[in-house]
Each structure stands twice: as structure tokens, then as C-alpha cells.
CSV table of C-alpha atoms in Angstrom, one decimal:
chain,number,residue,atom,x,y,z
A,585,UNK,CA,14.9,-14.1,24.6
A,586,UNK,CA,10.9,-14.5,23.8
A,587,UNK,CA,9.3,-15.2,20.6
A,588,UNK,CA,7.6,-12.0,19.2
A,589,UNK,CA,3.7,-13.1,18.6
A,590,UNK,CA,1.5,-10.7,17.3
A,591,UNK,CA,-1.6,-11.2,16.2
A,592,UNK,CA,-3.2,-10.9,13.0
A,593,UNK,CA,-6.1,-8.4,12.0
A,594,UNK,CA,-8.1,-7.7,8.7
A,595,UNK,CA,-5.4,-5.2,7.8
A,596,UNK,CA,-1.7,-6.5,9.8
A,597,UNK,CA,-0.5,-9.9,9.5
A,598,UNK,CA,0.3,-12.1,12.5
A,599,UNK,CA,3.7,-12.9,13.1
A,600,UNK,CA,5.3,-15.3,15.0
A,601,UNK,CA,8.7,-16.5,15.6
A,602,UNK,CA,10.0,-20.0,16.8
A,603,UNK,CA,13.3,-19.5,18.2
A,604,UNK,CA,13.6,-23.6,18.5
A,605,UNK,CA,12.9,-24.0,14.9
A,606,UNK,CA,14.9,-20.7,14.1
A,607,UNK,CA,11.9,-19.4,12.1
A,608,UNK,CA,9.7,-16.2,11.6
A,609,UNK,CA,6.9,-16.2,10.0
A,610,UNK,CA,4.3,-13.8,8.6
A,611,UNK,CA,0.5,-14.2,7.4
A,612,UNK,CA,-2.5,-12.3,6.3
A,613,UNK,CA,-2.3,-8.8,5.1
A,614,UNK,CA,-0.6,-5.5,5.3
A,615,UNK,CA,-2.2,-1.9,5.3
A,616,UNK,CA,-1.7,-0.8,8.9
A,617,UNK,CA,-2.4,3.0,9.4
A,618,UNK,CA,0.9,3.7,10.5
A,619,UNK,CA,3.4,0.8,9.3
A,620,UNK,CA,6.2,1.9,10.7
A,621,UNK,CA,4.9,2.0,14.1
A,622,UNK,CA,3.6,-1.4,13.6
A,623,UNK,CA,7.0,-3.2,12.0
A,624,UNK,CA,9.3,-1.1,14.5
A,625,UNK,CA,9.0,-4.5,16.9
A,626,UNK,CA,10.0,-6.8,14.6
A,627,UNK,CA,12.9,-5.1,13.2
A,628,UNK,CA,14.0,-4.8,16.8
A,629,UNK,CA,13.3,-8.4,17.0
A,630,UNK,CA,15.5,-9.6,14.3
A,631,UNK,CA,18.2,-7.2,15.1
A,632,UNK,CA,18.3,-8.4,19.0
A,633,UNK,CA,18.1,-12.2,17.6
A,634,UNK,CA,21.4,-11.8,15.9
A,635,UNK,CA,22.7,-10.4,18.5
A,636,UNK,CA,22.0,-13.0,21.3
A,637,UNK,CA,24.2,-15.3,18.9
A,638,UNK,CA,21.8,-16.8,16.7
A,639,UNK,CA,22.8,-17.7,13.4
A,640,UNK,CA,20.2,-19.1,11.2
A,641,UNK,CA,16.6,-17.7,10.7
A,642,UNK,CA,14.3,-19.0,8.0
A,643,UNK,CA,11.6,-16.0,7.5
A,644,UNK,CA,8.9,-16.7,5.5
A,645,UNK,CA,6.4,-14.2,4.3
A,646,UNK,CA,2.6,-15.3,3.4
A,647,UNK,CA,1.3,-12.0,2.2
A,648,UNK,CA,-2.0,-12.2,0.7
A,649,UNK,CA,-1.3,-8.2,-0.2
A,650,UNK,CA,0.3,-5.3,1.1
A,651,UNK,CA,0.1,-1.6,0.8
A,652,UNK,CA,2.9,0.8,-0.2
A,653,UNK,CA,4.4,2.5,3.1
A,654,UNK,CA,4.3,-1.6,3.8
A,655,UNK,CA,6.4,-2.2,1.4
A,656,UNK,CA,8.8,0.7,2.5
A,657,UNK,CA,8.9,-1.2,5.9
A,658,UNK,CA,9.7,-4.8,4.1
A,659,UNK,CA,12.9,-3.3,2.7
A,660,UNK,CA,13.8,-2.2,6.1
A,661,UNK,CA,13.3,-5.5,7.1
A,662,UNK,CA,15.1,-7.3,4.1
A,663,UNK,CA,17.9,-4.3,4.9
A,664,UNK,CA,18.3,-5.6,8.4
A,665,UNK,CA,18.2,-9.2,6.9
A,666,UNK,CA,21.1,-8.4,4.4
A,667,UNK,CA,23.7,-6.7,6.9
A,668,UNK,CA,23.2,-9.8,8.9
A,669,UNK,CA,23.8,-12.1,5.5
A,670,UNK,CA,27.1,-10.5,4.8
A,671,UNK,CA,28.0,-11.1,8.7
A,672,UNK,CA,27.6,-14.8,7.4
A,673,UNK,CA,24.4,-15.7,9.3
A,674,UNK,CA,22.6,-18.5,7.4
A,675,UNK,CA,19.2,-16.3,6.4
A,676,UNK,CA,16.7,-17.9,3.5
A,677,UNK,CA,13.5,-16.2,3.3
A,678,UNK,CA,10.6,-17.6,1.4
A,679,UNK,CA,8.3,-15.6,-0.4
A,680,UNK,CA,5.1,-17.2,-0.5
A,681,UNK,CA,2.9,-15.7,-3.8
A,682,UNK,CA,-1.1,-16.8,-4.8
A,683,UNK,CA,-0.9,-17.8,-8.2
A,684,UNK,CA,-4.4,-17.0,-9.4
A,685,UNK,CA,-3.2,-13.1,-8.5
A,686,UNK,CA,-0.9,-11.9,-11.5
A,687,UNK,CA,0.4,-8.6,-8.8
A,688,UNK,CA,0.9,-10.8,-6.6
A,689,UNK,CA,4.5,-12.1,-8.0
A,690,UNK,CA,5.5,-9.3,-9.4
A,691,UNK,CA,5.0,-7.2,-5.9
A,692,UNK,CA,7.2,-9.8,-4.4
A,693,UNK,CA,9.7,-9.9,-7.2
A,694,UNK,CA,10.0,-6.1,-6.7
A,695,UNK,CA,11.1,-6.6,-2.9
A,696,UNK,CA,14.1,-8.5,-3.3
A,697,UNK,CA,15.5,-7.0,-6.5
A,698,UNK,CA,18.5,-5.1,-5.1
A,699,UNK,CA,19.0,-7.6,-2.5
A,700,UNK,CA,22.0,-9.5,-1.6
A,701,UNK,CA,20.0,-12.2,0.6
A,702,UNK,CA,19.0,-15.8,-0.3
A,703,UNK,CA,15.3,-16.3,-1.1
A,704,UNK,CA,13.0,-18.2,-2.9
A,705,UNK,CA,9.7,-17.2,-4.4
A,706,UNK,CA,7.1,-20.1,-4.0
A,707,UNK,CA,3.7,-20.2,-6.2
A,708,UNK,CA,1.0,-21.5,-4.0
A,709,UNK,CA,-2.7,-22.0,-4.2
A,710,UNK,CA,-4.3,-19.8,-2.1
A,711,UNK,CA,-2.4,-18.2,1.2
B,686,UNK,CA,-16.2,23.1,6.5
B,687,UNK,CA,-16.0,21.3,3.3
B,688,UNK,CA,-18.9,18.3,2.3
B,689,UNK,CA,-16.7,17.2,-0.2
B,690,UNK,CA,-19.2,14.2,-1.0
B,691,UNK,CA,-21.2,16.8,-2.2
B,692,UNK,CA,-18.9,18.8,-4.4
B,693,UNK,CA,-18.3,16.0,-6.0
B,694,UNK,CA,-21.3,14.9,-7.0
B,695,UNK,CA,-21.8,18.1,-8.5
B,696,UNK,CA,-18.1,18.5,-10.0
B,697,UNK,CA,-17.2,18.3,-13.4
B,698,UNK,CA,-14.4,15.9,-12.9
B,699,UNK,CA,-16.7,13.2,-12.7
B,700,UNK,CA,-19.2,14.4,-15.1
B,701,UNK,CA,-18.2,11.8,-17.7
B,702,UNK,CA,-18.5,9.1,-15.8
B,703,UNK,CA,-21.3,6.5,-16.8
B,704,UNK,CA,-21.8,3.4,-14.8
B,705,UNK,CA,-23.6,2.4,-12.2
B,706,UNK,CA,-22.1,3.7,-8.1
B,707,UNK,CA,-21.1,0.6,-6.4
B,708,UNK,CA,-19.6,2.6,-3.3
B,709,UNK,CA,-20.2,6.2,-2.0
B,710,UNK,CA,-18.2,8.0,1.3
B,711,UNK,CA,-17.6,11.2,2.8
B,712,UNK,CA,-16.2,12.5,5.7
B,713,UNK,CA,-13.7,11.3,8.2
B,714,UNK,CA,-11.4,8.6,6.5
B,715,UNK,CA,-10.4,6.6,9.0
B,716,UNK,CA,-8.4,3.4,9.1
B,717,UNK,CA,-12.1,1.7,10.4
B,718,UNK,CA,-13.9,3.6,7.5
B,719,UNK,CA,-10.9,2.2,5.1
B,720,UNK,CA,-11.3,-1.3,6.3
B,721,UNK,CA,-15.1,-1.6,6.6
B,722,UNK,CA,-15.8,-0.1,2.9
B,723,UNK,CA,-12.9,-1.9,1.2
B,724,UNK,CA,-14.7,-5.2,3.0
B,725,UNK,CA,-17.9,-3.9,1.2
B,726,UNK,CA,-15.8,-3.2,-2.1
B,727,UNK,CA,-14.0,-6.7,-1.8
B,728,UNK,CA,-17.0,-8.1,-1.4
B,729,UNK,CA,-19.1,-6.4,-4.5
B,730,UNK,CA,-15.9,-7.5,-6.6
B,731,UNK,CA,-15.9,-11.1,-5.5
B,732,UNK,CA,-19.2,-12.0,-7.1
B,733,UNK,CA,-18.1,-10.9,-10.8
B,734,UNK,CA,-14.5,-11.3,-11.1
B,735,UNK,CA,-11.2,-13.3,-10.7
B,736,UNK,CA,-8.7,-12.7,-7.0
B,737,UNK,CA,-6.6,-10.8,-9.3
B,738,UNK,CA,-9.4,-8.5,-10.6
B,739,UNK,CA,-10.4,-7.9,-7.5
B,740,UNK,CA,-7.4,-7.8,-5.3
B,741,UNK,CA,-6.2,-4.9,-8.2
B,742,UNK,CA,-9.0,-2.9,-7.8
B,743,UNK,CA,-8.7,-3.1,-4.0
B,744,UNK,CA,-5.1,-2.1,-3.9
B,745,UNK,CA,-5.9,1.0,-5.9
B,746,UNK,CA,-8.6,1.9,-3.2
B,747,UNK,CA,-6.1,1.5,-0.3
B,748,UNK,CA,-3.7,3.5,-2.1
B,749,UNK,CA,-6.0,6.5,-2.6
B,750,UNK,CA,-7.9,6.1,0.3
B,751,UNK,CA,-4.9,6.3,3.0
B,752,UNK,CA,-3.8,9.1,0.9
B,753,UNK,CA,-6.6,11.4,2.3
B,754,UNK,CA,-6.2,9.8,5.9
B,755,UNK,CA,-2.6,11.2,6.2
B,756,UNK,CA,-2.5,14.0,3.9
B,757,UNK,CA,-5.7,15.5,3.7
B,758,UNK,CA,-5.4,19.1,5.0
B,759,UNK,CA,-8.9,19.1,6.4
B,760,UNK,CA,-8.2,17.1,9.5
B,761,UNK,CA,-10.4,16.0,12.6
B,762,UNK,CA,-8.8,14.7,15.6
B,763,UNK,CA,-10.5,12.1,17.7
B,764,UNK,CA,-8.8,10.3,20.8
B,765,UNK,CA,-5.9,12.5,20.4
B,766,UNK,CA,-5.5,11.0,16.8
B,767,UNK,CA,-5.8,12.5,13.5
B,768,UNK,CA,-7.9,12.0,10.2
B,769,UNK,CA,-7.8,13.6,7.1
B,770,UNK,CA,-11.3,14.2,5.7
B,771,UNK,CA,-12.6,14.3,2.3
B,772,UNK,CA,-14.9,11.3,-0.3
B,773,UNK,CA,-13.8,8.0,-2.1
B,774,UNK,CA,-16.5,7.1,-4.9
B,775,UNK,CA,-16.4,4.0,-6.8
B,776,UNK,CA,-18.0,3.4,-10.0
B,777,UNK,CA,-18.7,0.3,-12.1
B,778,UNK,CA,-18.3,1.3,-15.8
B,779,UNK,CA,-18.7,-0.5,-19.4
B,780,UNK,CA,-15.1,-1.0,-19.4
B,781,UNK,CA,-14.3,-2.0,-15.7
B,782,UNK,CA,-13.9,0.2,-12.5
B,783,UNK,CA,-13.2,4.1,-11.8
B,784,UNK,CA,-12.0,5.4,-8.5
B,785,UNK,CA,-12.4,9.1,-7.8
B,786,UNK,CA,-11.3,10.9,-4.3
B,787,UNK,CA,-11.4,14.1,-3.2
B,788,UNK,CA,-9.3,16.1,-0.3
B,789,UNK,CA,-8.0,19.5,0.9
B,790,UNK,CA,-4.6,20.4,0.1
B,791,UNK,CA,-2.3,23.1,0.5
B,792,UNK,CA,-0.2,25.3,-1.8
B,793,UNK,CA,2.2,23.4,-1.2
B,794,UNK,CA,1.1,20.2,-1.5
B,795,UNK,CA,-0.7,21.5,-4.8
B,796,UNK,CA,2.8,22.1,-5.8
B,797,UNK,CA,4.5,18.7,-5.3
B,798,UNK,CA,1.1,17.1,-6.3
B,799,UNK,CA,0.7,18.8,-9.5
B,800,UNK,CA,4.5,17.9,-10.4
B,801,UNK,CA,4.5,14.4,-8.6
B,802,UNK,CA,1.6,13.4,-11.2
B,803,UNK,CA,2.5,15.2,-14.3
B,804,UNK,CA,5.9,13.1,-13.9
B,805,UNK,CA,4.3,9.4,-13.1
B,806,UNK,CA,1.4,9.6,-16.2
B,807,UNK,CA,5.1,10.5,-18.7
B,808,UNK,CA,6.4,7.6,-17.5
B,809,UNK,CA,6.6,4.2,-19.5
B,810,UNK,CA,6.0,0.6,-17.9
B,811,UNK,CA,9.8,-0.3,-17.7
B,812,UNK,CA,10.7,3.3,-16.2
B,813,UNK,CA,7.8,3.1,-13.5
B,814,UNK,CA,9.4,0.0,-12.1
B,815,UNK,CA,12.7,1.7,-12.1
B,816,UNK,CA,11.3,4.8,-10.8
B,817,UNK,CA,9.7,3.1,-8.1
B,818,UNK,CA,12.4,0.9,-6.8
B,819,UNK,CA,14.5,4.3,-6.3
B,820,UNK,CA,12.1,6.2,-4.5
B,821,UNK,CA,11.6,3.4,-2.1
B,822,UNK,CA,15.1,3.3,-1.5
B,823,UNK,CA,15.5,7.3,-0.6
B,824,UNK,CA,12.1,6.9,1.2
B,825,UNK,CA,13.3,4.0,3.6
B,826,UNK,CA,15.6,6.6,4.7
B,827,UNK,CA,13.9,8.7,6.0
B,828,UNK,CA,10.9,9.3,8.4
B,829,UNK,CA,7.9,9.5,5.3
B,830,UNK,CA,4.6,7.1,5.3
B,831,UNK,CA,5.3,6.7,1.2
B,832,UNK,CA,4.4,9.6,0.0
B,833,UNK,CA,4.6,9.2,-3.8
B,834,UNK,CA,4.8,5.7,-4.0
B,835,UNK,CA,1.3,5.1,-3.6
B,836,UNK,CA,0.8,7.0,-6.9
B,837,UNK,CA,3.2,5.1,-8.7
B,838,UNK,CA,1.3,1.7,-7.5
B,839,UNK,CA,-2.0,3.2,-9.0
B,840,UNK,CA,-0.5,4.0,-12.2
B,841,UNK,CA,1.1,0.7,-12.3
B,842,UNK,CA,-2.0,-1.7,-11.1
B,843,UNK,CA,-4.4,0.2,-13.2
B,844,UNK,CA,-2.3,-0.1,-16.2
B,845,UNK,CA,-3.3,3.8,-17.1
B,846,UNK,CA,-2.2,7.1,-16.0
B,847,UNK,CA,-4.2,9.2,-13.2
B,848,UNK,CA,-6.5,11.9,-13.8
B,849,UNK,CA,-6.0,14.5,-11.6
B,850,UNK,CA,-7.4,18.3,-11.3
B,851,UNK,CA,-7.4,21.0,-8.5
B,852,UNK,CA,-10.0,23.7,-7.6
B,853,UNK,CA,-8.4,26.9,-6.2
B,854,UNK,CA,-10.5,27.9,-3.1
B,855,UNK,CA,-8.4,30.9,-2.3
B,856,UNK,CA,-7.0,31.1,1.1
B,857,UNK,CA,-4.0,29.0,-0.2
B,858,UNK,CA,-6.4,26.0,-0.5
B,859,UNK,CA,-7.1,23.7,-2.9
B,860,UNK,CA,-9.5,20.8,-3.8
B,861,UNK,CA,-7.4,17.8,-5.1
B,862,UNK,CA,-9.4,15.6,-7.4
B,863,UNK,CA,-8.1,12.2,-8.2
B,864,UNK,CA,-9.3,9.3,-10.8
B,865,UNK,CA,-8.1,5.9,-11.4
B,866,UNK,CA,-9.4,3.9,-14.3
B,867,UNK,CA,-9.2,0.2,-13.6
B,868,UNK,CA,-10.4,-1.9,-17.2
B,869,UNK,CA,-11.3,-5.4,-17.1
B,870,UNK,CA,-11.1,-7.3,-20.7
């Protein structure tokens, strides 16, 4: 299996996985004109993963902001995350939040209420 | 067929207004056009206020500004893709920041519009949150860019409801006026 590397723009994050260090990881923003054309890979990623026998993924998110029909995409993403949870796969995700933005928390918060996943949401400086 | 910069200027929805415009566009909303004004906008911001002043104010833009990319009804197509049309204007006030766009609409869209707003300006703080995290769920369901929740994010980054307005055009069209009021302590 490959590692899925996109890279990053103004308006999409790049994402890379490392499949030796069991880790995806996204950074920049998110306000793609069409986002679910642009996530649709990395759903299909993380699905396919799993299913090559993988068990543990650590996904962490550095989202300096993201738009709504990105956040739609997200939950697709944490939905996909989840089913694989309950199939006892060893998932954390990170949330990684700028703590000179007050929205910025809260916007994250928001994502994993509902959730039946394990994550952690980190202050840092500046992503 | 519309110059909707031009109406408006002219229009009575913005006649209120007093500040100074820090950012003027109409026509063709593209992604680039979205992306290459919000860098201008970003950039305007940085000088007089904090990330999350700025980073507010942005998200608002996005939100209304995408909205007339997919659902203006005046569209143009170039490379076999499609824009909605229609004018973002951004004004610097005593109090902080207005937003105001204007688009084409259908009746129908008139319809949902006119409800969709009436019901997100009722709602209270705790019941926007609630509200939102329900529609995202039904929306992830099916096939939609967001419709809806983009209004909700306004409402809720901007800490005050939308003003909104239409102008009947006949033909089944309508002018969809749209204001965001962003204020800075």
C-alpha cells in the first residue's frame, strides 16, 4: 500500500501518511471549492488501510481553519474513524488548536462531540 | 445580465452603512477570486487586530462568498466549470466589520432562503450549537456542499443575526441581499 501525499495549497491542507509510523497527518487550511471531491481520497485511504490489516493509526489534524462543507467532510472522516474504533483498531486523533484564536477550540470541540473515538485537543502556539 | 456591484451601490440595504470600504467585487466568484480577495482582506485585518479578530472576520467572508459560487442562479461556465456571479463588499465601521453580498436566486431558493434565515436569527446561542450539530449530521448523508450550515457559522462567528432582504425581479427571480455584522470591542 502507498502513503497518500497531497500537497498543501492556500486553501487545502497537505496530508501525508507514514504507514511505518502508523500516522496521518494534516496541515494548513481548509476551504476547497468542492470538499468532497477533495477528501474523497483520503476517506478511501483510511478505509483501505484498515483493511490491508492495519491496526493502529494516530491522525493528527493541524487546522489553522476550515470552512463549513469542510467540516461536513471531517465528520465523514471521524465517521469512518469510529466504525473502525468499535472494530477495536487502536485510533487516537489529536486535534491540534491556536490558542491566540478563541473559534479555533470551539470549531474543534464541535467535531468530536457525538463521537465515540479517542482524541485529545492540544493548545499550541501558532500551527 | 445583472452588474450586481452596481445595484448595490445604489441599493437601500446598504444605505446605512457608514465606514470606510476596505474591499469591493463583482462578477464571477470564483474559487481564485475567493482566495486572492480573502489574501487582500486577511491582509487589511492583520495590521489592526488580533488572529482571532481576523481569522473571524475571514471565516464569515468564506462562508458568504462560496455561497454565491455554488448557488448563485446567475452562473458562467468557463473550462467546462461553473461560477455563480454576483458582489461581496466589505466595510470597516465604528463598531468593527460589515459584510454585504449580493446574488440571483430563484423562487425557490427565495423560499428555503427566506425561511432558512428567519429560523437561524430566532435562534439562541445554546440552540445554534445544537442546531448545527444536527444538520451536519443529516447533511453528511447526503450529496449537499453545506447548504445551511454556512449561515449558521455566520450567525455564530459574528455573534449577531443576518440581515437579509430580496428584490423581486419578476421572471421568478430574485436579488438576495445578505449582511453580516462583525463588532470588535
Amino acid at each position: 500500500m502507498k502513503n497518500l501525499v497531497i500537497e498543501g495549497t492556500k486553501y487545502t491542507p497537505e496530508i501525508k501518511s507514514d504507514i511505518q509510523k502508523k500516522e496521518i497527518r494534516f496541515y494548513g487550511s481548509s476551504y476547497p471549492e468542492n470538499a468532497n471531491e477533495f477528501y474523497q481520497p483520503v476517506y478511501e485511504w483510511v478505509e483501505k488501510y484498515f483493511e490491508k490489516g492495519e491496526s493502529v493509526l494516530d491522525v493528527n489534524f493541524y487546522i489553522y481553519y476550515f470552512n463549513t462543507s469542510t467540516s461536513k467532510c471531517f465528520m465523514n472522516l471521524l465517521e469512518i474513524l469510529e466504525k473502525n474504533h468499535k472494530a477495536d483498531h487502536k485510533i487516537n486523533v489529536n486535534w491540534y488548536y491556536s490558542e491566540d484564536d478563541e473559534d479555533s477550540l470551539d470549531s474543534g470541540e464541535k467535531l468530536f462531540m457525538e463521537m465515540d473515538l479517542n482524541f485529545k485537543l492540544i493548545p499550541v502556539d501558532k500551527i | 445580465m445583472q452588474k450586481t456591484i452596481d445595484q448595490l451601490l445604489q441599493s437601500a440595504f446598504i444605505e446605512d452603512i457608514k465606514g470606510k470600504t476596505i474591499l469591493a467585487f463583482g462578477g464571477v466568484v470564483s474559487q481564485d477570486a475567493i482566495v486572492g480577495l480573502g489574501d487582500v482582506l486577511r491582509s487589511e485585518l492583520h495590521f489592526k487586530h488580533s488572529l482571532s479578530i481576523v481569522n473571524k472576520v475571514f471565516a464569515i467572508y468564506i462562508e458568504m462568498t462560496q455561497n454565491i459560487l455554488h448557488y448563485s442562479n446567475e452562473r458562467t461556465d468557463i473550462n467546462g466549470k461553473s461560477f455563480g456571479q454576483g458582489a461581496v463588499m466589505v466595510f470597516e465601521c465604528e463598531k468593527g466589520y460589515e459584510l454585504v453580498t449580493v446574488n440571483l436566486i430563484s423562487e425557490k431558493q427565495h423560499r428555503y432562503l427566506e425561511k432558512k434565515c428567519n429560523l437561524i436569527n430566532s435562534l439562541s446561542k445554546d440552540d445554534l450549537k445544537e442546531f448545527y450539530l444536527k444538520r451536519r449530521r443529516k447533511i453528511a448523508e447526503t450529496d449537499s456542499k453545506g447548504a445551511g450550515l454556512g449561515f449558521i457559522d455566520i450567525v455564530r462567528r459574528s455573534g449577531n443575526p443576518v440581515i437579509f432582504d430580496f428584490e423581486n425581479l419578476g421572471n421568478s427571480e430574485y436579488l438576495f441581499y445578505l449582511r453580516a455584522q462583525m463588532f470588535v470591542d
